[in-house]
Short mmCIF file of C-alpha atoms and ligand atoms in Angstrom, two decimals:
data_model
loop_
_atom_site.label_atom_id
_atom_site.label_comp_id
_atom_site.label_asym_id
_atom_site.label_seq_id
_atom_site.Cartn_x
_atom_site.Cartn_y
_atom_site.Cartn_z
CA MET A 13 0.00 0.00 0.00
CA ASN A 14 1.45 3.39 -1.01
CA ILE A 15 0.84 6.00 1.61
CA ASP A 16 1.44 9.73 1.76
CA SER A 17 3.55 10.41 4.85
CA SER A 18 2.83 14.16 4.90
CA LEU A 19 1.14 15.19 8.13
CA PRO A 20 0.10 18.84 7.73
CA ASN A 21 -1.53 20.39 10.83
CA PHE A 22 -1.01 17.15 12.70
CA ARG A 23 0.30 19.04 15.73
CA SER A 24 -2.95 21.01 16.09
CA LEU A 25 -5.05 17.81 16.47
CA ASP A 26 -5.65 16.01 19.75
CA PRO A 27 -4.24 12.48 20.22
CA ALA A 28 -7.53 10.77 19.28
CA GLN A 29 -7.81 12.80 16.06
CA ARG A 30 -4.17 12.06 15.24
CA LEU A 31 -4.78 8.37 15.81
CA ALA A 32 -7.80 8.40 13.49
CA HIS A 33 -5.61 9.97 10.81
CA ILE A 34 -2.88 7.32 11.17
CA VAL A 35 -5.47 4.52 11.31
CA ALA A 36 -6.76 5.66 7.92
CA LYS A 37 -3.30 6.16 6.39
CA ALA A 38 -1.75 2.91 7.67
CA GLY A 39 -4.93 0.81 7.33
CA LEU A 40 -5.01 -0.29 10.98
CA ASP A 41 -7.84 -2.64 11.98
CA ALA A 42 -10.15 -2.27 14.99
CA ARG A 43 -8.00 -4.42 17.26
CA GLU A 44 -4.85 -2.47 16.38
CA THR A 45 -6.65 0.84 16.81
CA ALA A 46 -7.88 -0.29 20.23
CA LEU A 47 -4.29 -1.03 21.29
CA LEU A 48 -3.40 2.60 20.77
CA SER A 49 -6.60 4.17 22.07
CA GLN A 50 -6.76 2.26 25.34
CA SER A 51 -4.29 2.93 28.10
CA GLY A 52 -1.89 0.02 28.38
CA ALA A 53 -1.39 -2.02 25.22
CA LEU A 54 0.87 -4.52 26.97
CA PRO A 55 -1.10 -7.00 29.13
CA LEU A 56 0.43 -7.46 32.58
CA GLU A 57 0.55 -11.19 31.94
CA THR A 58 2.68 -10.62 28.83
CA ALA A 59 4.91 -8.15 30.66
CA ASN A 60 5.37 -10.73 33.41
CA GLY A 61 6.53 -13.22 30.77
CA MET A 62 9.04 -10.79 29.28
CA ILE A 63 11.30 -10.00 32.24
CA GLU A 64 11.71 -10.96 35.91
CA ASN A 65 10.19 -9.58 39.13
CA VAL A 66 7.51 -7.62 37.25
CA ILE A 67 5.25 -5.43 39.40
CA GLY A 68 3.74 -3.23 36.69
CA LYS A 69 4.46 -1.48 33.42
CA PHE A 70 6.25 1.74 32.48
CA GLU A 71 4.72 3.74 29.67
CA LEU A 72 6.24 6.20 27.21
CA PRO A 73 4.63 8.61 24.77
CA TYR A 74 4.16 6.98 21.34
CA ALA A 75 4.21 9.37 18.37
CA VAL A 76 4.43 9.28 14.60
CA ALA A 77 6.95 11.41 12.69
CA GLY A 78 5.70 12.52 9.31
CA TYR A 79 7.02 13.43 5.88
CA PHE A 80 9.71 10.73 5.63
CA GLN A 81 10.55 9.60 2.12
CA ILE A 82 13.14 6.83 1.99
CA ASN A 83 14.38 5.49 -1.34
CA GLY A 84 11.37 7.12 -2.95
CA ARG A 85 8.86 5.47 -0.58
CA ASP A 86 6.78 7.45 1.90
CA VAL A 87 7.15 6.12 5.45
CA LEU A 88 5.32 7.03 8.66
CA VAL A 89 7.77 6.60 11.53
CA PRO A 90 6.55 5.47 14.98
CA MET A 91 8.72 6.85 17.79
CA ALA A 92 8.52 6.02 21.51
CA VAL A 93 10.46 8.62 23.49
CA GLU A 94 10.25 10.85 26.55
CA GLU A 95 12.11 13.91 25.16
CA PRO A 96 10.23 16.86 23.67
CA SER A 97 11.18 18.34 20.27
CA VAL A 98 12.67 15.07 18.97
CA VAL A 99 9.62 14.06 16.93
CA ALA A 100 9.08 17.66 15.79
CA ALA A 101 12.69 18.03 14.62
CA ALA A 102 12.67 14.69 12.76
CA SER A 103 9.40 15.59 11.02
CA PHE A 104 10.67 19.07 10.19
CA MET A 105 13.84 17.79 8.54
CA ALA A 106 11.98 15.01 6.72
CA LYS A 107 9.61 17.63 5.37
CA LEU A 108 12.47 19.84 4.24
CA VAL A 109 14.47 17.00 2.68
CA ARG A 110 11.40 15.60 0.94
CA ALA A 111 11.55 18.45 -1.53
CA SER A 112 15.01 17.31 -2.65
CA GLY A 113 14.33 13.59 -3.03
CA GLY A 114 14.26 12.41 0.59
CA PHE A 115 16.72 9.93 2.06
CA GLN A 116 18.71 7.36 0.12
CA THR A 117 19.57 4.31 2.18
CA SER A 118 21.38 1.00 1.81
CA SER A 119 22.66 -1.73 4.10
CA THR A 120 24.96 -4.71 4.28
CA GLY A 121 23.60 -8.18 4.92
CA PRO A 122 22.52 -9.01 8.51
CA LEU A 123 25.89 -10.40 9.63
CA MET A 124 26.64 -10.62 13.36
CA ARG A 125 29.80 -11.71 15.12
CA ALA A 126 30.02 -14.15 18.02
CA GLN A 127 33.30 -14.34 19.96
CA VAL A 128 34.82 -17.44 21.52
CA GLN A 129 37.70 -16.65 23.88
CA VAL A 130 40.45 -19.30 24.05
CA MET A 131 43.01 -19.14 26.88
CA GLY A 132 46.00 -21.21 27.95
CA ILE A 133 47.68 -21.42 24.54
CA GLY A 134 51.48 -21.21 24.12
CA ASP A 135 51.45 -20.84 20.32
CA PRO A 136 48.55 -18.49 19.51
CA TYR A 137 49.52 -18.02 15.86
CA GLY A 138 49.86 -21.77 15.42
CA ALA A 139 46.45 -22.21 17.04
CA ARG A 140 45.03 -19.62 14.63
CA LEU A 141 46.11 -21.58 11.58
CA ALA A 142 44.90 -24.86 13.11
CA LEU A 143 41.47 -23.28 13.63
CA LEU A 144 41.36 -21.89 10.09
CA HIS A 145 42.31 -25.36 8.82
CA HIS A 146 39.12 -26.63 10.51
CA ARG A 147 37.05 -23.66 9.30
CA GLN A 148 34.33 -25.68 7.53
CA GLU A 149 33.98 -28.15 10.39
CA ILE A 150 33.47 -25.29 12.88
CA ILE A 151 30.92 -23.66 10.56
CA ASP A 152 29.06 -26.97 10.23
CA ILE A 153 28.90 -27.48 14.02
CA ALA A 154 27.57 -23.93 14.46
CA ASN A 155 24.94 -24.49 11.78
CA SER A 156 23.81 -27.83 13.22
CA ARG A 157 21.99 -25.83 15.95
CA ASP A 158 19.54 -23.71 13.98
CA GLN A 159 17.71 -25.40 11.12
CA VAL A 160 15.09 -22.63 10.90
CA LEU A 161 17.76 -20.02 10.22
CA ILE A 162 19.53 -22.25 7.69
CA GLY A 163 16.21 -22.85 5.95
CA LEU A 164 15.81 -19.08 5.63
CA GLY A 165 19.23 -18.73 3.95
CA GLY A 166 21.04 -17.60 7.10
CA GLY A 167 23.52 -19.33 9.40
CA CYS A 168 27.22 -19.26 10.13
CA LYS A 169 29.04 -18.20 6.94
CA ASP A 170 32.64 -17.83 7.98
CA ILE A 171 35.09 -17.64 10.84
CA GLU A 172 37.88 -15.20 11.73
CA VAL A 173 40.62 -15.84 14.26
CA HIS A 174 42.10 -12.84 16.11
CA VAL A 175 45.27 -13.16 18.16
CA PHE A 176 46.21 -11.06 21.17
CA SER A 177 49.71 -12.38 21.85
CA GLU A 178 50.26 -10.31 25.00
CA THR A 179 47.57 -9.73 27.61
CA PRO A 180 47.79 -9.64 31.43
CA ARG A 181 46.53 -13.26 31.27
CA GLY A 182 48.92 -14.52 28.60
CA PRO A 183 48.14 -15.06 24.90
CA MET A 184 44.48 -14.97 23.90
CA VAL A 185 42.95 -16.40 20.75
CA ILE A 186 39.51 -15.13 19.81
CA VAL A 187 37.43 -17.03 17.28
CA HIS A 188 34.73 -15.00 15.55
CA LEU A 189 31.73 -16.79 14.05
CA ILE A 190 30.30 -14.64 11.26
CA VAL A 191 26.60 -15.41 11.22
CA ASP A 192 23.85 -14.27 8.86
CA VAL A 193 20.94 -13.86 11.29
CA ARG A 194 18.35 -12.87 8.65
CA ASP A 195 15.47 -11.00 10.32
CA ALA A 196 16.56 -11.52 13.92
CA MET A 197 18.69 -9.17 16.00
CA GLY A 198 20.57 -12.39 16.46
CA ALA A 199 22.14 -12.27 19.93
CA ASN A 200 20.56 -15.47 21.19
CA THR A 201 21.09 -17.16 17.84
CA VAL A 202 24.82 -16.50 17.70
CA ASN A 203 25.34 -17.14 21.41
CA THR A 204 23.88 -20.63 20.96
CA MET A 205 26.29 -21.24 18.08
CA ALA A 206 29.28 -19.93 20.06
CA GLU A 207 28.50 -22.35 22.87
CA ALA A 208 28.05 -25.21 20.39
CA VAL A 209 31.52 -24.86 18.85
CA ALA A 210 33.42 -24.39 22.13
CA GLN A 211 34.30 -28.02 22.79
CA ARG A 212 35.65 -28.62 19.27
CA ILE A 213 37.70 -25.40 19.49
CA GLU A 214 39.30 -26.67 22.71
CA GLN A 215 40.14 -29.97 20.99
CA ILE A 216 41.69 -28.19 18.00
CA THR A 217 43.76 -25.70 20.03
CA GLY A 218 44.45 -27.56 23.27
CA GLY A 219 43.33 -24.37 25.03
CA THR A 220 40.47 -23.55 27.38
CA VAL A 221 37.39 -21.73 26.16
CA ARG A 222 36.06 -19.01 28.46
CA LEU A 223 33.59 -16.45 27.05
CA ARG A 224 31.17 -17.39 24.26
CA ILE A 225 29.08 -14.36 23.38
CA LEU A 226 28.16 -12.04 20.50
CA SER A 227 30.03 -8.80 19.88
CA ASN A 228 27.93 -5.66 20.00
CA LEU A 229 30.40 -4.00 17.65
CA ALA A 230 28.28 -5.17 14.72
CA ASP A 231 30.61 -3.74 12.10
CA LEU A 232 29.51 -6.21 9.42
CA ARG A 233 25.89 -5.17 9.80
CA LEU A 234 25.88 -1.57 8.67
CA ALA A 235 23.03 0.64 7.58
CA ARG A 236 23.61 3.85 5.64
CA ALA A 237 21.62 6.97 4.86
CA ARG A 238 22.46 9.90 2.60
CA VAL A 239 20.76 13.21 2.06
CA GLN A 240 21.41 16.09 -0.34
CA VAL A 241 19.79 19.46 0.29
CA PRO A 242 20.07 22.62 -1.82
CA ALA A 243 20.78 25.82 0.12
CA ALA A 244 17.43 27.29 -0.91
CA LEU A 245 15.58 24.66 1.11
CA LEU A 246 17.49 25.58 4.27
CA GLU A 247 16.65 29.28 4.02
CA SER A 248 14.61 30.77 6.89
CA LYS A 249 13.32 34.21 7.82
CA HIS A 250 16.56 35.13 9.52
CA TYR A 251 19.21 32.99 7.78
CA ARG A 252 20.31 32.51 4.19
CA GLY A 253 20.64 28.87 3.12
CA GLU A 254 24.40 29.22 2.51
CA VAL A 255 24.86 30.53 6.05
CA VAL A 256 22.96 27.56 7.46
CA ILE A 257 25.12 25.16 5.44
CA ASP A 258 28.32 26.85 6.59
CA GLY A 259 27.17 26.61 10.19
CA ILE A 260 26.33 22.90 9.84
CA ILE A 261 29.75 22.22 8.29
CA ASP A 262 31.48 24.09 11.14
CA ALA A 263 29.45 22.07 13.65
CA TYR A 264 30.45 18.84 11.93
CA ALA A 265 34.15 19.83 11.89
CA PHE A 266 33.89 20.40 15.65
CA ALA A 267 32.34 16.95 16.24
CA ALA A 268 34.87 15.29 13.94
CA ILE A 269 37.86 16.44 16.02
CA ASP A 270 36.58 16.83 19.58
CA PRO A 271 35.23 13.80 21.49
CA TYR A 272 33.44 16.07 23.99
CA ARG A 273 31.41 17.48 21.13
CA ALA A 274 31.20 14.16 19.23
CA ALA A 275 29.44 12.55 22.20
CA THR A 276 26.69 15.20 22.07
CA HIS A 277 26.54 15.18 18.27
CA ASN A 278 26.08 11.39 18.32
CA LYS A 279 23.52 11.69 21.13
CA GLY A 280 21.57 13.89 18.71
CA ILE A 281 21.71 11.07 16.12
CA MET A 282 20.55 8.54 18.72
CA ASN A 283 17.67 10.91 19.59
CA GLY A 284 16.19 9.80 16.28
CA ILE A 285 17.28 6.18 16.30
CA ASP A 286 16.45 5.04 19.84
CA PRO A 287 12.74 5.96 19.67
CA VAL A 288 12.38 3.80 16.53
CA ILE A 289 14.27 0.96 18.22
CA VAL A 290 12.05 1.20 21.31
CA ALA A 291 8.81 1.48 19.28
CA THR A 292 9.69 -1.73 17.42
CA GLY A 293 10.58 -3.68 20.58
CA ASN A 294 14.27 -3.87 19.74
CA ASP A 295 17.29 -3.84 22.06
CA TRP A 296 18.35 -0.20 22.29
CA ARG A 297 21.37 -1.00 24.49
CA ALA A 298 22.76 -3.18 21.71
CA VAL A 299 22.24 -0.42 19.15
CA GLU A 300 23.77 2.21 21.46
CA ALA A 301 26.79 0.01 22.27
CA GLY A 302 27.40 -0.71 18.58
CA ALA A 303 27.04 2.95 17.64
CA HIS A 304 29.56 4.30 20.12
CA ALA A 305 32.05 1.48 19.59
CA TYR A 306 31.84 2.12 15.82
CA ALA A 307 32.42 5.84 16.46
CA CYS A 308 35.84 4.84 17.88
CA ARG A 309 36.92 2.66 14.99
CA GLN A 310 39.66 5.10 13.88
CA GLY A 311 41.27 4.94 17.33
CA HIS A 312 39.51 8.04 18.66
CA TYR A 313 35.87 8.85 19.33
CA THR A 314 34.36 10.89 16.50
CA SER A 315 31.15 11.81 14.70
CA LEU A 316 29.07 8.98 13.27
CA SER A 317 27.78 11.24 10.50
CA THR A 318 29.57 13.37 7.91
CA TRP A 319 28.46 16.72 6.46
CA GLU A 320 29.99 18.19 3.29
CA ILE A 321 29.31 20.75 0.59
CA ALA A 322 28.84 19.28 -2.90
CA LYS A 323 30.40 21.02 -5.95
CA ASN A 324 27.02 22.62 -6.74
CA GLY A 325 26.79 24.07 -3.22
CA ASP A 326 24.26 21.53 -1.86
CA LEU A 327 24.61 20.23 1.68
CA VAL A 328 25.34 16.48 1.71
CA GLY A 329 24.97 14.43 4.89
CA THR A 330 25.74 10.75 5.43
CA LEU A 331 25.39 8.33 8.28
CA GLU A 332 26.82 4.80 8.37
CA MET A 333 26.67 2.73 11.52
CA PRO A 334 25.90 -0.74 12.92
CA MET A 335 22.18 -1.42 13.13
CA PRO A 336 21.47 -4.80 14.76
CA VAL A 337 17.68 -4.84 14.72
CA GLY A 338 15.19 -7.63 14.19
CA LEU A 339 11.58 -8.33 13.31
CA VAL A 340 11.62 -11.66 15.15
CA GLY A 341 13.09 -12.62 18.49
CA GLY A 342 13.46 -10.68 21.72
CA ALA A 343 10.42 -8.53 22.46
CA THR A 344 9.69 -7.82 18.80
CA LYS A 345 6.92 -10.41 18.70
CA THR A 346 5.72 -10.27 22.29
CA HIS A 347 5.05 -6.55 22.70
CA PRO A 348 1.80 -5.80 20.85
CA LEU A 349 2.90 -2.26 19.96
CA ALA A 350 6.12 -3.56 18.39
CA ARG A 351 4.07 -5.47 15.79
CA LEU A 352 1.86 -2.46 15.28
CA SER A 353 4.89 -0.23 14.67
CA LEU A 354 6.03 -2.57 11.89
CA LYS A 355 2.60 -2.33 10.31
CA ILE A 356 2.71 1.49 10.42
CA LEU A 357 6.22 1.39 8.93
CA GLN A 358 5.04 -1.11 6.30
CA ILE A 359 8.33 -2.96 6.33
CA LYS A 360 8.96 -6.63 5.77
CA THR A 361 12.66 -7.17 6.59
CA ALA A 362 15.09 -6.30 9.37
CA GLN A 363 17.30 -4.58 6.79
CA GLU A 364 14.48 -2.21 5.85
CA LEU A 365 13.98 -1.39 9.53
CA ALA A 366 17.72 -0.75 9.92
CA GLU A 367 17.61 1.66 6.97
CA VAL A 368 14.61 3.55 8.36
CA ALA A 369 16.42 3.91 11.70
CA VAL A 370 19.54 5.48 10.16
CA ALA A 371 17.45 7.80 7.97
CA VAL A 372 15.68 9.07 11.11
CA GLY A 373 19.06 9.39 12.88
CA LEU A 374 20.43 11.49 10.03
CA ALA A 375 17.28 13.67 9.99
CA GLN A 376 17.56 14.21 13.72
CA ASN A 377 21.25 15.11 13.48
CA MET A 378 20.45 17.59 10.73
CA GLY A 379 17.63 19.13 12.78
CA ALA A 380 19.84 19.65 15.82
CA LEU A 381 22.79 21.00 13.79
CA ARG A 382 20.53 23.35 11.85
CA ALA A 383 19.13 24.77 15.08
CA LEU A 384 22.53 24.90 16.82
CA ALA A 385 24.22 26.55 13.84
CA THR A 386 21.59 29.29 13.64
CA GLU A 387 19.27 30.43 16.41
CA GLY A 388 20.48 27.91 19.04
CA ILE A 389 18.65 24.88 20.42
CA GLN A 390 16.68 26.56 23.19
CA ARG A 391 13.89 28.35 21.30
CA GLY A 392 12.55 25.26 19.53
CA HIS A 393 13.39 22.76 22.25
CA MET A 394 12.36 24.77 25.30
CA ALA A 395 9.13 25.93 23.66
CA LEU A 396 8.11 22.29 23.43
CA HIS A 397 9.67 21.35 26.77
CA ALA A 398 7.65 24.13 28.44
CA ARG A 399 4.55 21.90 28.61
CA ASN A 400 6.58 19.26 30.43
CA ILE A 401 7.78 21.85 32.94
CA ALA A 402 4.26 23.17 33.44
CA ILE A 403 2.99 19.62 34.15
CA ALA A 404 5.88 18.97 36.56
CA ALA A 405 5.00 22.20 38.37
CA GLY A 406 1.47 20.89 38.92
CA ALA A 407 -0.47 22.39 35.99
CA LYS A 408 -3.50 20.43 34.80
CA GLY A 409 -5.94 20.67 31.87
CA ALA A 410 -6.00 24.06 30.15
CA ASP A 411 -3.41 25.40 32.62
CA VAL A 412 -0.72 23.29 30.95
CA ASP A 413 -0.83 25.13 27.62
CA ARG A 414 -1.44 28.50 29.25
CA VAL A 415 1.52 28.30 31.65
CA ALA A 416 3.72 26.94 28.84
CA ARG A 417 2.65 29.80 26.56
CA GLU A 418 3.35 32.40 29.22
CA MET A 419 6.83 30.96 29.91
CA VAL A 420 7.71 30.87 26.20
CA ALA A 421 6.43 34.45 25.70
CA ALA A 422 8.57 35.60 28.64
CA LYS A 423 11.54 33.59 27.21
CA ASP A 424 11.85 32.11 30.69
CA VAL A 425 11.14 28.38 30.74
CA ARG A 426 11.93 27.29 34.31
CA ALA A 427 10.20 25.17 36.94
CA ASP A 428 10.12 27.91 39.57
CA PHE A 429 8.67 30.38 37.07
CA ALA A 430 6.00 27.83 36.12
CA ALA A 431 5.13 27.39 39.80
CA GLN A 432 4.99 31.16 40.22
CA LEU A 433 2.66 31.52 37.20
CA LEU A 434 0.40 28.80 38.54
CA LYS A 435 0.26 30.40 42.00
CA GLN A 436 -0.48 33.84 40.51
CA ASP A 437 -3.37 32.45 38.49
CA ARG A 438 -4.81 30.59 41.47
CA ALA A 439 -4.56 33.67 43.71
C1 LIG B 27 11.44 22.17 17.23
C2 LIG B 27 11.57 22.71 15.84
C3 LIG B 27 11.18 21.65 14.83
C4 LIG B 27 10.65 23.92 15.68
O1 LIG B 27 10.96 24.55 14.47
P1 LIG B 27 10.04 25.68 13.85
O2 LIG B 27 10.85 26.46 12.85
O3 LIG B 27 9.38 26.44 14.94
O4 LIG B 27 8.99 24.78 13.09
P2 LIG B 27 7.74 25.17 12.19
O5 LIG B 27 6.67 25.68 13.11
O6 LIG B 27 8.14 26.00 11.02
O7 LIG B 27 7.31 23.71 11.66
C5 LIG B 27 8.08 23.02 10.69
C6 LIG B 27 7.75 21.53 10.79
O8 LIG B 27 8.35 21.00 11.97
C7 LIG B 27 7.46 20.06 12.60
N1 LIG B 27 7.02 20.62 13.89
C8 LIG B 27 7.34 21.81 14.42
N2 LIG B 27 6.77 21.96 15.64
C9 LIG B 27 6.07 20.83 15.87
C10 LIG B 27 5.27 20.37 16.94
N3 LIG B 27 5.07 21.12 18.02
N4 LIG B 27 4.71 19.17 16.86
C11 LIG B 27 4.88 18.40 15.77
N5 LIG B 27 5.62 18.78 14.70
C12 LIG B 27 6.22 19.97 14.75
C13 LIG B 27 6.27 19.91 11.67
O9 LIG B 27 6.49 18.85 10.80
C14 LIG B 27 6.27 21.23 10.94
O10 LIG B 27 5.66 21.18 9.66
P3 LIG B 27 4.05 21.01 9.54
O11 LIG B 27 3.80 19.56 9.67
O12 LIG B 27 3.43 21.79 10.65
O13 LIG B 27 3.73 21.47 8.19
C15 LIG B 27 13.03 23.20 15.53
O14 LIG B 27 13.35 24.25 16.40
C16 LIG B 27 14.07 22.12 15.66
O15 LIG B 27 14.21 21.27 14.80
N6 LIG B 27 14.86 22.15 16.74
C17 LIG B 27 15.83 21.13 17.06
C18 LIG B 27 15.26 20.30 18.19
C19 LIG B 27 16.13 19.14 18.60
O16 LIG B 27 17.13 18.80 18.00
N7 LIG B 27 15.73 18.50 19.67
C20 LIG B 27 16.43 17.41 20.26
C21 LIG B 27 16.64 17.67 21.71
S1 LIG B 27 18.13 18.57 22.00
C22 LIG B 27 19.29 17.28 22.15
O17 LIG B 27 19.09 16.41 22.95
C23 LIG B 27 20.36 17.02 21.13
C24 LIG B 27 21.47 18.01 20.87
C25 LIG B 27 20.91 19.29 20.38
O18 LIG B 27 22.24 18.26 22.01
C26 LIG B 27 22.31 17.31 19.81
C27 LIG B 27 23.51 18.12 19.36
O19 LIG B 27 24.03 18.92 20.16
O20 LIG B 27 23.93 17.90 18.19
N1 LIG B 28 24.87 -8.42 24.10
C1 LIG B 28 23.63 -8.42 23.63
O1 LIG B 28 23.27 -7.53 22.86
C2 LIG B 28 22.68 -9.50 24.02
C3 LIG B 28 21.36 -9.41 23.67
N2 LIG B 28 20.48 -10.42 23.97
C4 LIG B 28 19.04 -10.37 23.64
O2 LIG B 28 18.81 -11.30 22.58
C5 LIG B 28 17.55 -11.02 21.95
C6 LIG B 28 17.68 -11.12 20.46
O3 LIG B 28 18.18 -12.38 20.10
P1 LIG B 28 17.66 -13.14 18.80
O4 LIG B 28 18.64 -14.19 18.46
O5 LIG B 28 17.37 -12.13 17.76
O6 LIG B 28 16.29 -13.72 19.32
P2 LIG B 28 15.61 -15.16 19.35
O7 LIG B 28 16.55 -16.23 19.68
O8 LIG B 28 14.42 -14.97 20.21
O9 LIG B 28 15.12 -15.32 17.84
C7 LIG B 28 15.96 -15.71 16.81
C8 LIG B 28 15.49 -17.08 16.28
O10 LIG B 28 14.26 -16.92 15.64
C9 LIG B 28 14.11 -17.90 14.62
N3 LIG B 28 13.60 -17.25 13.40
C10 LIG B 28 12.34 -17.38 12.91
N4 LIG B 28 12.19 -16.64 11.81
C11 LIG B 28 13.36 -16.01 11.58
C12 LIG B 28 13.82 -15.09 10.58
N5 LIG B 28 13.03 -14.67 9.58
N6 LIG B 28 15.08 -14.62 10.66
C13 LIG B 28 15.90 -15.01 11.67
N7 LIG B 28 15.53 -15.88 12.62
C14 LIG B 28 14.27 -16.39 12.59
C15 LIG B 28 15.48 -18.53 14.42
O11 LIG B 28 15.57 -19.87 14.81
P3 LIG B 28 14.67 -20.87 15.73
O12 LIG B 28 13.24 -20.74 15.31
O13 LIG B 28 15.25 -22.19 15.44
O14 LIG B 28 14.88 -20.47 17.18
C16 LIG B 28 16.42 -17.65 15.24
O15 LIG B 28 17.48 -18.33 15.80
C17 LIG B 28 17.17 -9.64 22.41
O16 LIG B 28 16.15 -9.76 23.39
C18 LIG B 28 18.45 -9.11 23.07
O17 LIG B 28 18.13 -8.16 24.05
C19 LIG B 28 20.88 -11.58 24.57
C20 LIG B 28 22.18 -11.73 24.95
C21 LIG B 28 23.18 -10.69 24.75
#
């Protein structure tokens, strides 16, 4: 089904009206609609089956970012997040970029690494070659554990053997299983394989196997997004497009060289990615760990994205990073809203989900840099955060918008000012 992801005036609707709009656009059925209209889509019984010691459920706002066009296809993006201005900024940039062809994305195959740590070896390089000599046998043992995955075209495809000849515990040989996990995030899948090959690895090397676990530096499972924006599209009332581009390039240069800035820059990227990961029931710690480890791959922590000026003066942004996400496994099938998010996204493979996530990350990065390089982050962010502050100060009903409005008009968005405004109005 081809949808139009534009959401004009969406912000002026109330949540029920917004839901009705998305129900129509995404073709949600009555049961799916009910999940979003009732409070609590996750039954306590299901929650109790997901983790340990459950006593309740913790809810987050669930929103839809509009205007995304990815590889020519319109996509509505569900986002579960607690931070104001994230969804607005993503939608804003998607709207702006839409006029210049949207986001172009691509991805590698869904290859994950599992590591098997071998200790107690005197000749680590000799052990390495012995292991590589038995490469096919090790692959076959790994694959004997997961017929479903093999049937789907996945499974262990290769091995690598890394040697650390000097460690505080003597030489260490690390066997990597390179596993195509298809539409799973794959942690459990590859961990099972790593445990399965351990005994044979001990026999081959004469060493002792310790850890058998996936690596969250999923550098063989990359997703990429690219965007190209003419200066004219970045023009605003107060800033020429060229000035905005120059500011974004300066901001990028700062993040590229300074880890203090890169951490914040990358947090801005994750502002877009994490809400998609959460909304689809995926493991956001795995995605975060992979992202920041990948940002260090050149030996120092740096920006995950790049921003450049093309020969014709257009702004060009790219993002390439690990994206270990699944449509099966973990909570992706147990949490009812995770399935619903996939329906809204209209995606069929984990690779498509990975590509959507990086496109949203790049949009979010662009939104933050555009604001930072021009008027600063506070006007847009604090204007939206003002409602949060008003609620925290005790405002209810119509007071929430009124107190927020008054704080924004006074350019003073603070909890004590909100409390003061509330007290004044009650007096
Ligand atoms: C917040 C905006 C978008 C306002 O920007 P604006 O210029 O006031 O927006 P506008 O009123 O012209 O609206 C433009 C479009 O933005 C969207 N939009 C606009 N407002 C809303 C809203 N209320 N609800 C829903 N959507 C909204 C919406 O799509 C709208 O188009 P429409 O659909 O109306 O035709 C802008 O100031 C912005 O992008 N700011 C950046 C915000 C940001 O990055 N927030 C993240 C939190 S800060 C942080 O944690 C990361 C950081 C900054 O540290 C990272 C870093 O340092 O790199
Ligand atoms: N460091 C980390 O990041 C760690 C993360 N985790 C957790 O692991 C979970 C994810 O593990 P994961 O392996 O994805 O989950 P699961 O083991 O739950 O699901 C994967 C399994 O689903 C089956 N399957 C069915 N259809 C498909 C398909 N189309 N593509 C791929 N597999 C399919 C496969 O085999 P079969 O049917 O035979 O089972 C596969 O092994 C998350 O909850 C994560 O939090 C766990 C440990 C460490």
